[in-house]
Amino acid sequence: RQMCIRDRRIFVQEPADAGGGLKVFGAKVAACLRPGTCRVTCHQTASSQQVARLTQSAKLGRPAEAEAIISDIIRAGGTPDRYAWSALVSAHAKLGAIAAMKRVVSDMAAKDLYPNDHAYNSMVAAYGRLAQPDDILSLFSEMAERDIPVNKYCYTSLLSSYAKQGRVHEAEGVVHKMRAAGVEPTEVTYNSLISAYAMVGCMDKVEGVIQQMQSAGMQPDNFTFASVIAGHTKEGDKYSALHACDQMAGTGLQPDFVATEAIKSAQDANAGNHSSSKPRTKRSQQAKRGSNERHSTTWGTSTPRRCSRFRGRTPASVDG
C-alpha cells in the first residue's frame, strides 16, 4: 500500500490485486488521527498486470490501449493514479499528438495530479521532434517547480530543436547549461550541434565539436559524416567534402541512407564542377593547392582524394 498527504487529506491506495482489506486499513489510519485534522480517502489503483500493459502502451505509442486500461480500472471501482495518466500522456507524445497530450495533462491538473518524469521526458521529446524549443523551455520550468530533473535526453531534444531552426547560438548555450548542471553531452548532443553548425556553414566549428566529441571518448558516426559532407557540399567546397568521404571510408563505417545521399551529392557536385579550374570558395582554394594543414585534425589526416571507395555505388549497394 501507498499513502500520501495532500491538502489535509491522506490518500491510501493499493493495487487491485493486492489482496483486499484496504478499507479496514484506512479505518485504522483514521483512528490514529485527531478528530477533524485530516480526512482519509481509500482507493484501488491498477493491478500489476495493468501496470505492465500501461508501460507497454506508453513505450509503443498506443494511447487507445492506455485509455482502455484506464476505463477498466474505473469500471472495477478503482481510481487511475498519476502513473496511469502519465502513461497515457507518454503514449500520445510518442505519436506526436500534441493536442491530445495537452488534453490529458489538463485533465490531470483538474484531478490535482501532474505528469511523472517519464511523461515529461516524452513530452519534451515530442516537442523536440517538431522543433519547438519554446515549448520545451516551458516544460523545463514546470519540471523545476516540481523537482523533476532535466536529464541529458531532454537537453538534447532542446538542442536539436534549436539546430533544426538554425539557431546556433542558442544550441551552443544548451551545451553550456548541460555542463553547468553536471550533465554530460551525449553522442546525439554533439551530432545535433555539428548539424547546426553545418547548416549555417560554420565548418571550422564543426571540426572543433568533433574534437570535443573524441575527447569525450566518442567517435564520429554516420550522422556526423553526413553532416560534415553535406555542409562542405552546401558551401561549394567539393574538395573538403570528398576528403570527408575518404575519412568515412577509412573508418570502416557502413554508410546508412542519409550518409549515402550526402556522399552522392558530393560526388555529383564534383562531377558537375570537374571541368572548372576556378574554386568557388576560399576553402576550396586551400584544398585545391593541396594544403594538408587544413585537414590535420584529430579525426582524420589523409589528403583529399576522389572518394574512390564509394564511386559509382548506389544507396542499395552501399547498404549491403
PDB file of C-alpha atoms in Angstrom:
ATOM      1  CA  ARG A   1       0.000   0.000   0.000  1.00  0.00           C
ATOM      2  CA  GLN A   2       0.987   3.598  -0.508  1.00  0.00           C
ATOM      3  CA  MET A   3      -0.002   6.694   1.422  1.00  0.00           C
ATOM      4  CA  CYS A   4       0.412  10.363   0.625  1.00  0.00           C
ATOM      5  CA  ILE A   5      -0.780  13.518   2.366  1.00  0.00           C
ATOM      6  CA  ARG A   6      -2.063  16.493   0.405  1.00  0.00           C
ATOM      7  CA  ASP A   7      -4.301  19.410   1.433  1.00  0.00           C
ATOM      8  CA  ARG A   8      -5.242  17.895   4.810  1.00  0.00           C
ATOM      9  CA  ARG A   9      -6.194  14.627   3.162  1.00  0.00           C
ATOM     10  CA  ILE A  10      -4.496  11.247   3.474  1.00  0.00           C
ATOM     11  CA  PHE A  11      -4.740   9.117   0.365  1.00  0.00           C
ATOM     12  CA  VAL A  12      -4.346   5.381   0.872  1.00  0.00           C
ATOM     13  CA  GLN A  13      -4.046   3.277  -2.264  1.00  0.00           C
ATOM     14  CA  GLU A  14      -3.207  -0.282  -3.213  1.00  0.00           C
ATOM     15  CA  PRO A  15      -3.148  -2.282  -6.461  1.00  0.00           C
ATOM     16  CA  ALA A  16      -6.376  -4.054  -7.363  1.00  0.00           C
ATOM     17  CA  ASP A  17      -4.674  -7.454  -6.963  1.00  0.00           C
ATOM     18  CA  ALA A  18      -3.086  -6.707  -3.562  1.00  0.00           C
ATOM     19  CA  GLY A  19      -5.464  -8.953  -1.619  1.00  0.00           C
ATOM     20  CA  GLY A  20      -8.054  -6.548  -0.202  1.00  0.00           C
ATOM     21  CA  GLY A  21      -8.511  -5.122   3.258  1.00  0.00           C
ATOM     22  CA  LEU A  22      -7.979  -1.577   2.039  1.00  0.00           C
ATOM     23  CA  LYS A  23     -10.959  -0.047   3.843  1.00  0.00           C
ATOM     24  CA  VAL A  24     -10.059  -1.769   7.102  1.00  0.00           C
ATOM     25  CA  PHE A  25      -6.546  -0.410   6.829  1.00  0.00           C
ATOM     26  CA  GLY A  26      -7.931   3.053   6.069  1.00  0.00           C
ATOM     27  CA  ALA A  27     -10.105   2.905   9.176  1.00  0.00           C
ATOM     28  CA  LYS A  28      -7.047   2.060  11.273  1.00  0.00           C
ATOM     29  CA  VAL A  29      -5.206   5.050   9.834  1.00  0.00           C
ATOM     30  CA  ALA A  30      -8.180   7.317  10.617  1.00  0.00           C
ATOM     31  CA  ALA A  31      -8.307   6.029  14.203  1.00  0.00           C
ATOM     32  CA  CYS A  32      -4.744   7.272  14.738  1.00  0.00           C
ATOM     33  CA  LEU A  33      -5.646  10.865  13.846  1.00  0.00           C
ATOM     34  CA  ARG A  34      -7.036  13.642  15.944  1.00  0.00           C
ATOM     35  CA  PRO A  35     -10.682  14.331  15.076  1.00  0.00           C
ATOM     36  CA  GLY A  36     -11.038  16.959  12.376  1.00  0.00           C
ATOM     37  CA  THR A  37      -7.368  17.103  11.413  1.00  0.00           C
ATOM     38  CA  CYS A  38      -7.287  15.035   8.219  1.00  0.00           C
ATOM     39  CA  ARG A  39      -9.645  13.036   6.066  1.00  0.00           C
ATOM     40  CA  VAL A  40      -8.697   9.564   4.869  1.00  0.00           C
ATOM     41  CA  THR A  41      -9.521   8.546   1.308  1.00  0.00           C
ATOM     42  CA  CYS A  42      -9.009   4.967   0.124  1.00  0.00           C
ATOM     43  CA  HIS A  43      -8.930   3.788  -3.460  1.00  0.00           C
ATOM     44  CA  GLN A  44      -7.634   0.966  -5.587  1.00  0.00           C
ATOM     45  CA  THR A  45      -5.225   1.533  -8.454  1.00  0.00           C
ATOM     46  CA  ALA A  46      -4.125  -0.544 -11.417  1.00  0.00           C
ATOM     47  CA  SER A  47      -3.162  -4.158 -10.874  1.00  0.00           C
ATOM     48  CA  SER A  48       0.390  -5.269 -11.561  1.00  0.00           C
ATOM     49  CA  GLN A  49      -0.753  -6.720 -14.881  1.00  0.00           C
ATOM     50  CA  GLN A  50      -2.440  -3.459 -15.845  1.00  0.00           C
ATOM     51  CA  VAL A  51       0.680  -1.511 -14.869  1.00  0.00           C
ATOM     52  CA  ALA A  52       2.745  -3.698 -17.193  1.00  0.00           C
ATOM     53  CA  ARG A  53       0.273  -3.130 -20.015  1.00  0.00           C
ATOM     54  CA  LEU A  54       0.266   0.632 -19.395  1.00  0.00           C
ATOM     55  CA  THR A  55       4.053   0.672 -19.535  1.00  0.00           C
ATOM     56  CA  GLN A  56       3.999  -1.180 -22.838  1.00  0.00           C
ATOM     57  CA  SER A  57       1.336   1.088 -24.366  1.00  0.00           C
ATOM     58  CA  ALA A  58       3.334   4.187 -23.368  1.00  0.00           C
ATOM     59  CA  LYS A  59       6.541   2.778 -24.833  1.00  0.00           C
ATOM     60  CA  LEU A  60       4.926   1.752 -28.131  1.00  0.00           C
ATOM     61  CA  GLY A  61       2.727   4.841 -28.528  1.00  0.00           C
ATOM     62  CA  ARG A  62      -0.676   3.168 -28.139  1.00  0.00           C
ATOM     63  CA  PRO A  63      -2.966   5.728 -26.483  1.00  0.00           C
ATOM     64  CA  ALA A  64      -6.145   3.813 -27.335  1.00  0.00           C
ATOM     65  CA  GLU A  65      -4.836   0.812 -25.402  1.00  0.00           C
ATOM     66  CA  ALA A  66      -3.887   3.007 -22.439  1.00  0.00           C
ATOM     67  CA  GLU A  67      -7.341   4.614 -22.417  1.00  0.00           C
ATOM     68  CA  ALA A  68      -8.966   1.157 -22.454  1.00  0.00           C
ATOM     69  CA  ILE A  69      -6.923   0.070 -19.419  1.00  0.00           C
ATOM     70  CA  ILE A  70      -7.861   3.256 -17.549  1.00  0.00           C
ATOM     71  CA  SER A  71     -11.524   2.600 -18.363  1.00  0.00           C
ATOM     72  CA  ASP A  72     -11.172  -0.956 -16.988  1.00  0.00           C
ATOM     73  CA  ILE A  73      -9.740   0.413 -13.741  1.00  0.00           C
ATOM     74  CA  ILE A  74     -12.665   2.815 -13.345  1.00  0.00           C
ATOM     75  CA  ARG A  75     -15.269   0.137 -14.145  1.00  0.00           C
ATOM     76  CA  ALA A  76     -13.741  -2.114 -11.491  1.00  0.00           C
ATOM     77  CA  GLY A  77     -14.286   0.608  -8.884  1.00  0.00           C
ATOM     78  CA  GLY A  78     -10.654   1.736  -8.856  1.00  0.00           C
ATOM     79  CA  THR A  79      -9.108   5.144  -9.372  1.00  0.00           C
ATOM     80  CA  PRO A  80      -6.432   5.686 -12.036  1.00  0.00           C
ATOM     81  CA  ASP A  81      -3.401   7.172 -10.350  1.00  0.00           C
ATOM     82  CA  ARG A  82      -0.679   9.521 -11.558  1.00  0.00           C
ATOM     83  CA  TYR A  83       1.240   6.689 -13.209  1.00  0.00           C
ATOM     84  CA  ALA A  84      -1.767   5.562 -15.268  1.00  0.00           C
ATOM     85  CA  TRP A  85      -2.499   9.044 -16.587  1.00  0.00           C
ATOM     86  CA  SER A  86       1.207   9.692 -17.216  1.00  0.00           C
ATOM     87  CA  ALA A  87       1.354   6.542 -19.339  1.00  0.00           C
ATOM     88  CA  LEU A  88      -1.474   7.929 -21.460  1.00  0.00           C
ATOM     89  CA  VAL A  89       0.393  11.247 -21.811  1.00  0.00           C
ATOM     90  CA  SER A  90       3.520   9.372 -22.923  1.00  0.00           C
ATOM     91  CA  ALA A  91       1.558   7.326 -25.455  1.00  0.00           C
ATOM     92  CA  HIS A  92       0.127  10.458 -27.078  1.00  0.00           C
ATOM     93  CA  ALA A  93       3.544  12.138 -27.012  1.00  0.00           C
ATOM     94  CA  LYS A  94       5.114   9.145 -28.726  1.00  0.00           C
ATOM     95  CA  LEU A  95       2.745   9.664 -31.657  1.00  0.00           C
ATOM     96  CA  GLY A  96       3.268  13.425 -31.667  1.00  0.00           C
ATOM     97  CA  ALA A  97      -0.421  14.002 -30.844  1.00  0.00           C
ATOM     98  CA  ILE A  98       0.216  17.303 -29.073  1.00  0.00           C
ATOM     99  CA  ALA A  99      -3.432  18.361 -28.702  1.00  0.00           C
ATOM    100  CA  ALA A 100      -4.426  15.030 -27.139  1.00  0.00           C
ATOM    101  CA  MET A 101      -1.340  15.111 -24.915  1.00  0.00           C
ATOM    102  CA  LYS A 102      -2.247  18.580 -23.619  1.00  0.00           C
ATOM    103  CA  ARG A 103      -5.834  17.499 -23.014  1.00  0.00           C
ATOM    104  CA  VAL A 104      -4.757  14.643 -20.764  1.00  0.00           C
ATOM    105  CA  VAL A 105      -2.361  16.917 -18.845  1.00  0.00           C
ATOM    106  CA  SER A 106      -5.231  19.378 -18.334  1.00  0.00           C
ATOM    107  CA  ASP A 107      -7.484  16.569 -17.089  1.00  0.00           C
ATOM    108  CA  MET A 108      -4.751  15.523 -14.664  1.00  0.00           C
ATOM    109  CA  ALA A 109      -4.489  19.072 -13.311  1.00  0.00           C
ATOM    110  CA  ALA A 110      -8.242  19.039 -12.636  1.00  0.00           C
ATOM    111  CA  LYS A 111      -7.656  15.911 -10.514  1.00  0.00           C
ATOM    112  CA  ASP A 112      -4.770  17.633  -8.695  1.00  0.00           C
ATOM    113  CA  LEU A 113      -2.250  15.379 -10.458  1.00  0.00           C
ATOM    114  CA  TYR A 114       0.740  16.163 -12.646  1.00  0.00           C
ATOM    115  CA  PRO A 115       2.814  14.034 -15.059  1.00  0.00           C
ATOM    116  CA  ASN A 116       5.716  11.967 -13.770  1.00  0.00           C
ATOM    117  CA  ASP A 117       9.287  12.209 -15.035  1.00  0.00           C
ATOM    118  CA  HIS A 118       8.735   9.656 -17.823  1.00  0.00           C
ATOM    119  CA  ALA A 119       5.779  11.628 -19.172  1.00  0.00           C
ATOM    120  CA  TYR A 120       7.745  14.886 -19.078  1.00  0.00           C
ATOM    121  CA  ASN A 121      10.613  13.242 -20.956  1.00  0.00           C
ATOM    122  CA  SER A 122       8.151  12.005 -23.584  1.00  0.00           C
ATOM    123  CA  MET A 123       6.567  15.448 -23.951  1.00  0.00           C
ATOM    124  CA  VAL A 124       9.971  17.105 -24.340  1.00  0.00           C
ATOM    125  CA  ALA A 125      10.931  14.545 -26.993  1.00  0.00           C
ATOM    126  CA  ALA A 126       7.661  15.197 -28.856  1.00  0.00           C
ATOM    127  CA  TYR A 127       8.318  18.948 -28.976  1.00  0.00           C
ATOM    128  CA  GLY A 128      11.924  18.224 -29.968  1.00  0.00           C
ATOM    129  CA  ARG A 129      10.818  16.246 -32.995  1.00  0.00           C
ATOM    130  CA  LEU A 130       8.610  19.170 -34.004  1.00  0.00           C
ATOM    131  CA  ALA A 131      11.429  21.698 -33.399  1.00  0.00           C
ATOM    132  CA  GLN A 132       9.502  23.705 -30.779  1.00  0.00           C
ATOM    133  CA  PRO A 133      12.182  24.860 -28.308  1.00  0.00           C
ATOM    134  CA  ASP A 134       9.964  27.441 -26.607  1.00  0.00           C
ATOM    135  CA  ASP A 135       7.506  24.739 -25.575  1.00  0.00           C
ATOM    136  CA  ILE A 136      10.403  22.641 -24.270  1.00  0.00           C
ATOM    137  CA  LEU A 137      11.621  25.554 -22.142  1.00  0.00           C
ATOM    138  CA  SER A 138       8.105  25.909 -20.727  1.00  0.00           C
ATOM    139  CA  LEU A 139       8.192  22.247 -19.713  1.00  0.00           C
ATOM    140  CA  PHE A 140      11.634  22.748 -18.144  1.00  0.00           C
ATOM    141  CA  SER A 141      10.116  25.458 -15.924  1.00  0.00           C
ATOM    142  CA  GLU A 142       7.341  23.103 -14.816  1.00  0.00           C
ATOM    143  CA  MET A 143       9.862  20.355 -14.116  1.00  0.00           C
ATOM    144  CA  ALA A 144      11.943  22.718 -11.974  1.00  0.00           C
ATOM    145  CA  GLU A 145       8.869  23.695  -9.949  1.00  0.00           C
ATOM    146  CA  ARG A 146       8.110  20.020  -9.304  1.00  0.00           C
ATOM    147  CA  ASP A 147      11.690  18.937  -8.592  1.00  0.00           C
ATOM    148  CA  ILE A 148      11.821  16.735 -11.682  1.00  0.00           C
ATOM    149  CA  PRO A 149      15.409  16.675 -13.011  1.00  0.00           C
ATOM    150  CA  VAL A 150      16.147  17.599 -16.607  1.00  0.00           C
ATOM    151  CA  ASN A 151      18.214  14.741 -17.998  1.00  0.00           C
ATOM    152  CA  LYS A 152      20.615  14.548 -20.932  1.00  0.00           C
ATOM    153  CA  TYR A 153      17.882  13.410 -23.317  1.00  0.00           C
ATOM    154  CA  CYS A 154      15.743  16.470 -22.547  1.00  0.00           C
ATOM    155  CA  TYR A 155      18.675  18.808 -23.072  1.00  0.00           C
ATOM    156  CA  THR A 156      19.498  17.073 -26.349  1.00  0.00           C
ATOM    157  CA  SER A 157      15.905  17.490 -27.545  1.00  0.00           C
ATOM    158  CA  LEU A 158      16.161  21.214 -26.841  1.00  0.00           C
ATOM    159  CA  LEU A 159      19.490  21.491 -28.671  1.00  0.00           C
ATOM    160  CA  SER A 160      18.115  19.521 -31.612  1.00  0.00           C
ATOM    161  CA  SER A 161      15.142  21.906 -31.812  1.00  0.00           C
ATOM    162  CA  TYR A 162      17.449  24.898 -31.996  1.00  0.00           C
ATOM    163  CA  ALA A 163      19.608  23.097 -34.564  1.00  0.00           C
ATOM    164  CA  LYS A 164      16.632  22.421 -36.836  1.00  0.00           C
ATOM    165  CA  GLN A 165      15.790  26.128 -36.751  1.00  0.00           C
ATOM    166  CA  GLY A 166      19.384  27.165 -37.417  1.00  0.00           C
ATOM    167  CA  ARG A 167      19.630  28.954 -34.051  1.00  0.00           C
ATOM    168  CA  VAL A 168      23.286  28.140 -33.480  1.00  0.00           C
ATOM    169  CA  HIS A 169      23.953  30.456 -30.539  1.00  0.00           C
ATOM    170  CA  GLU A 170      21.055  29.013 -28.547  1.00  0.00           C
ATOM    171  CA  ALA A 171      22.253  25.499 -29.413  1.00  0.00           C
ATOM    172  CA  GLU A 172      25.713  26.350 -28.062  1.00  0.00           C
ATOM    173  CA  GLY A 173      24.088  27.666 -24.892  1.00  0.00           C
ATOM    174  CA  VAL A 174      22.361  24.333 -24.273  1.00  0.00           C
ATOM    175  CA  VAL A 175      25.719  22.552 -24.087  1.00  0.00           C
ATOM    176  CA  HIS A 176      26.957  25.120 -21.561  1.00  0.00           C
ATOM    177  CA  LYS A 177      23.788  24.664 -19.487  1.00  0.00           C
ATOM    178  CA  MET A 178      24.239  20.895 -19.548  1.00  0.00           C
ATOM    179  CA  ARG A 179      27.769  21.094 -18.228  1.00  0.00           C
ATOM    180  CA  ALA A 180      26.793  23.675 -15.613  1.00  0.00           C
ATOM    181  CA  ALA A 181      24.096  21.271 -14.397  1.00  0.00           C
ATOM    182  CA  GLY A 182      26.580  18.396 -14.257  1.00  0.00           C
ATOM    183  CA  VAL A 183      25.005  16.629 -17.239  1.00  0.00           C
ATOM    184  CA  GLU A 184      27.479  15.270 -19.792  1.00  0.00           C
ATOM    185  CA  PRO A 185      26.616  15.710 -23.504  1.00  0.00           C
ATOM    186  CA  THR A 186      25.822  12.526 -25.400  1.00  0.00           C
ATOM    187  CA  GLU A 187      26.777  11.453 -28.907  1.00  0.00           C
ATOM    188  CA  VAL A 188      23.403  12.714 -30.126  1.00  0.00           C
ATOM    189  CA  THR A 189      24.073  16.061 -28.421  1.00  0.00           C
ATOM    190  CA  TYR A 190      27.357  16.504 -30.254  1.00  0.00           C
ATOM    191  CA  ASN A 191      25.862  15.399 -33.560  1.00  0.00           C
ATOM    192  CA  SER A 192      22.974  17.855 -33.191  1.00  0.00           C
ATOM    193  CA  LEU A 193      25.447  20.699 -32.614  1.00  0.00           C
ATOM    194  CA  ILE A 194      27.536  19.554 -35.584  1.00  0.00           C
ATOM    195  CA  SER A 195      24.396  19.568 -37.740  1.00  0.00           C
ATOM    196  CA  ALA A 196      23.522  23.093 -36.563  1.00  0.00           C
ATOM    197  CA  TYR A 197      26.979  24.422 -37.488  1.00  0.00           C
ATOM    198  CA  ALA A 198      26.987  22.606 -40.828  1.00  0.00           C
ATOM    199  CA  MET A 199      23.593  24.062 -41.751  1.00  0.00           C
ATOM    200  CA  VAL A 200      24.922  27.632 -41.440  1.00  0.00           C
ATOM    201  CA  GLY A 201      28.336  26.873 -42.946  1.00  0.00           C
ATOM    202  CA  CYS A 202      30.465  27.107 -39.780  1.00  0.00           C
ATOM    203  CA  MET A 203      32.648  24.167 -40.799  1.00  0.00           C
ATOM    204  CA  ASP A 204      35.632  25.228 -38.668  1.00  0.00           C
ATOM    205  CA  LYS A 205      33.424  24.986 -35.594  1.00  0.00           C
ATOM    206  CA  VAL A 206      32.268  21.559 -36.789  1.00  0.00           C
ATOM    207  CA  GLU A 207      35.836  20.285 -36.575  1.00  0.00           C
ATOM    208  CA  GLY A 208      36.130  21.715 -33.062  1.00  0.00           C
ATOM    209  CA  VAL A 209      32.995  19.879 -31.905  1.00  0.00           C
ATOM    210  CA  ILE A 210      34.273  16.634 -33.427  1.00  0.00           C
ATOM    211  CA  GLN A 211      37.472  17.002 -31.430  1.00  0.00           C
ATOM    212  CA  GLN A 212      35.438  17.584 -28.249  1.00  0.00           C
ATOM    213  CA  MET A 213      33.402  14.519 -29.118  1.00  0.00           C
ATOM    214  CA  GLN A 214      36.511  12.384 -29.459  1.00  0.00           C
ATOM    215  CA  SER A 215      37.985  13.786 -26.249  1.00  0.00           C
ATOM    216  CA  ALA A 216      34.840  12.530 -24.516  1.00  0.00           C
ATOM    217  CA  GLY A 217      35.527   9.017 -25.850  1.00  0.00           C
ATOM    218  CA  MET A 218      33.024   9.088 -28.731  1.00  0.00           C
ATOM    219  CA  GLN A 219      33.758   8.564 -32.411  1.00  0.00           C
ATOM    220  CA  PRO A 220      32.130  10.170 -35.479  1.00  0.00           C
ATOM    221  CA  ASP A 221      29.300   8.044 -36.855  1.00  0.00           C
ATOM    222  CA  ASN A 222      27.129   8.067 -39.968  1.00  0.00           C
ATOM    223  CA  PHE A 223      25.238  11.162 -38.842  1.00  0.00           C
ATOM    224  CA  THR A 224      28.475  13.029 -38.116  1.00  0.00           C
ATOM    225  CA  PHE A 225      29.995  12.349 -41.521  1.00  0.00           C
ATOM    226  CA  ALA A 226      26.684  13.023 -43.307  1.00  0.00           C
ATOM    227  CA  SER A 227      26.520  16.480 -41.675  1.00  0.00           C
ATOM    228  CA  VAL A 228      30.162  17.245 -42.493  1.00  0.00           C
ATOM    229  CA  ILE A 229      29.877  16.112 -46.120  1.00  0.00           C
ATOM    230  CA  ALA A 230      26.582  17.952 -46.623  1.00  0.00           C
ATOM    231  CA  GLY A 231      27.968  21.099 -45.010  1.00  0.00           C
ATOM    232  CA  HIS A 232      31.032  21.217 -47.252  1.00  0.00           C
ATOM    233  CA  THR A 233      28.937  20.438 -50.320  1.00  0.00           C
ATOM    234  CA  LYS A 234      26.487  23.211 -49.473  1.00  0.00           C
ATOM    235  CA  GLU A 235      29.403  25.630 -49.117  1.00  0.00           C
ATOM    236  CA  GLY A 236      30.692  24.612 -52.553  1.00  0.00           C
ATOM    237  CA  ASP A 237      33.856  23.109 -51.053  1.00  0.00           C
ATOM    238  CA  LYS A 238      33.903  19.886 -53.077  1.00  0.00           C
ATOM    239  CA  TYR A 239      37.473  19.008 -52.079  1.00  0.00           C
ATOM    240  CA  SER A 240      36.750  19.030 -48.349  1.00  0.00           C
ATOM    241  CA  ALA A 241      33.508  17.137 -48.976  1.00  0.00           C
ATOM    242  CA  LEU A 242      35.370  14.378 -50.841  1.00  0.00           C
ATOM    243  CA  HIS A 243      38.054  14.381 -48.169  1.00  0.00           C
ATOM    244  CA  ALA A 244      35.350  13.715 -45.554  1.00  0.00           C
ATOM    245  CA  CYS A 245      34.086  10.858 -47.760  1.00  0.00           C
ATOM    246  CA  ASP A 246      37.579   9.360 -47.683  1.00  0.00           C
ATOM    247  CA  GLN A 247      37.783   9.771 -43.922  1.00  0.00           C
ATOM    248  CA  MET A 248      34.500   7.943 -43.534  1.00  0.00           C
ATOM    249  CA  ALA A 249      35.682   5.140 -45.802  1.00  0.00           C
ATOM    250  CA  GLY A 250      38.842   4.856 -43.718  1.00  0.00           C
ATOM    251  CA  THR A 251      36.847   4.281 -40.526  1.00  0.00           C
ATOM    252  CA  GLY A 252      35.141   1.222 -41.962  1.00  0.00           C
ATOM    253  CA  LEU A 253      31.670   2.649 -41.327  1.00  0.00           C
ATOM    254  CA  GLN A 254      28.903   1.226 -43.482  1.00  0.00           C
ATOM    255  CA  PRO A 255      27.029   4.314 -44.773  1.00  0.00           C
ATOM    256  CA  ASP A 256      23.326   4.444 -43.995  1.00  0.00           C
ATOM    257  CA  PHE A 257      20.812   6.067 -46.341  1.00  0.00           C
ATOM    258  CA  VAL A 258      21.412   9.631 -45.094  1.00  0.00           C
ATOM    259  CA  ALA A 259      25.198   9.317 -45.323  1.00  0.00           C
ATOM    260  CA  THR A 260      24.922   7.706 -48.748  1.00  0.00           C
ATOM    261  CA  GLU A 261      22.803  10.581 -50.051  1.00  0.00           C
ATOM    262  CA  ALA A 262      25.378  13.067 -48.741  1.00  0.00           C
ATOM    263  CA  ILE A 263      28.171  11.119 -50.455  1.00  0.00           C
ATOM    264  CA  LYS A 264      26.252  11.035 -53.750  1.00  0.00           C
ATOM    265  CA  SER A 265      25.627  14.791 -53.552  1.00  0.00           C
ATOM    266  CA  ALA A 266      29.351  15.408 -53.018  1.00  0.00           C
ATOM    267  CA  GLN A 267      30.235  13.177 -55.975  1.00  0.00           C
ATOM    268  CA  ASP A 268      27.625  14.854 -58.177  1.00  0.00           C
ATOM    269  CA  ALA A 269      28.957  18.288 -57.214  1.00  0.00           C
ATOM    270  CA  ASN A 270      32.480  17.136 -58.064  1.00  0.00           C
ATOM    271  CA  ALA A 271      31.373  15.698 -61.403  1.00  0.00           C
ATOM    272  CA  GLY A 272      29.492  18.889 -62.252  1.00  0.00           C
ATOM    273  CA  ASN A 273      32.470  21.127 -61.465  1.00  0.00           C
ATOM    274  CA  HIS A 274      35.221  18.797 -62.682  1.00  0.00           C
ATOM    275  CA  SER A 275      35.982  20.887 -65.746  1.00  0.00           C
ATOM    276  CA  SER A 276      36.071  24.119 -63.780  1.00  0.00           C
ATOM    277  CA  SER A 277      39.533  25.256 -62.759  1.00  0.00           C
ATOM    278  CA  LYS A 278      38.360  28.090 -60.529  1.00  0.00           C
ATOM    279  CA  PRO A 279      37.448  27.133 -56.968  1.00  0.00           C
ATOM    280  CA  ARG A 280      34.189  28.647 -55.707  1.00  0.00           C
ATOM    281  CA  THR A 281      35.310  29.452 -52.152  1.00  0.00           C
ATOM    282  CA  LYS A 282      38.416  30.355 -50.231  1.00  0.00           C
ATOM    283  CA  ARG A 283      38.249  26.979 -48.529  1.00  0.00           C
ATOM    284  CA  SER A 284      38.168  25.293 -51.939  1.00  0.00           C
ATOM    285  CA  GLN A 285      41.267  27.224 -52.993  1.00  0.00           C
ATOM    286  CA  GLN A 286      43.141  25.961 -49.955  1.00  0.00           C
ATOM    287  CA  ALA A 287      42.118  22.393 -50.698  1.00  0.00           C
ATOM    288  CA  LYS A 288      42.966  22.656 -54.377  1.00  0.00           C
ATOM    289  CA  ARG A 289      46.502  23.863 -53.620  1.00  0.00           C
ATOM    290  CA  GLY A 290      46.958  20.512 -51.863  1.00  0.00           C
ATOM    291  CA  SER A 291      47.372  22.003 -48.405  1.00  0.00           C
ATOM    292  CA  ASN A 292      47.241  19.245 -45.807  1.00  0.00           C
ATOM    293  CA  GLU A 293      47.303  21.738 -42.977  1.00  0.00           C
ATOM    294  CA  ARG A 294      43.569  22.286 -43.186  1.00  0.00           C
ATOM    295  CA  HIS A 295      42.848  18.592 -42.783  1.00  0.00           C
ATOM    296  CA  SER A 296      45.293  17.825 -39.978  1.00  0.00           C
ATOM    297  CA  THR A 297      42.593  17.331 -37.343  1.00  0.00           C
ATOM    298  CA  THR A 298      42.404  14.559 -34.784  1.00  0.00           C
ATOM    299  CA  TRP A 299      39.573  12.864 -36.617  1.00  0.00           C
ATOM    300  CA  GLY A 300      41.406  12.363 -39.918  1.00  0.00           C
ATOM    301  CA  THR A 301      44.687  13.282 -41.525  1.00  0.00           C
ATOM    302  CA  SER A 302      44.551  11.842 -45.025  1.00  0.00           C
ATOM    303  CA  THR A 303      44.854  14.130 -48.043  1.00  0.00           C
ATOM    304  CA  PRO A 304      41.834  14.882 -50.239  1.00  0.00           C
ATOM    305  CA  ARG A 305      41.110  12.229 -52.880  1.00  0.00           C
ATOM    306  CA  ARG A 306      38.296  11.398 -55.257  1.00  0.00           C
ATOM    307  CA  CYS A 307      36.376   9.177 -52.824  1.00  0.00           C
ATOM    308  CA  SER A 308      37.145   6.106 -54.929  1.00  0.00           C
ATOM    309  CA  ARG A 309      35.805   3.657 -52.344  1.00  0.00           C
ATOM    310  CA  PHE A 310      32.284   4.982 -52.831  1.00  0.00           C
ATOM    311  CA  ARG A 311      32.476   5.946 -56.508  1.00  0.00           C
ATOM    312  CA  GLY A 312      29.584   4.564 -58.530  1.00  0.00           C
ATOM    313  CA  ARG A 313      27.921   2.827 -55.613  1.00  0.00           C
ATOM    314  CA  THR A 314      24.198   3.311 -55.186  1.00  0.00           C
ATOM    315  CA  PRO A 315      22.444   3.587 -51.788  1.00  0.00           C
ATOM    316  CA  ALA A 316      21.265  -0.008 -52.104  1.00  0.00           C
ATOM    317  CA  SER A 317      24.729  -1.381 -52.794  1.00  0.00           C
ATOM    318  CA  VAL A 318      26.348   0.688 -50.049  1.00  0.00           C
ATOM    319  CA  ASP A 319      23.804  -0.520 -47.517  1.00  0.00           C
ATOM    320  CA  GLY A 320      24.733  -4.081 -48.384  1.00  0.00           C
TER     321      GLY A 320
END
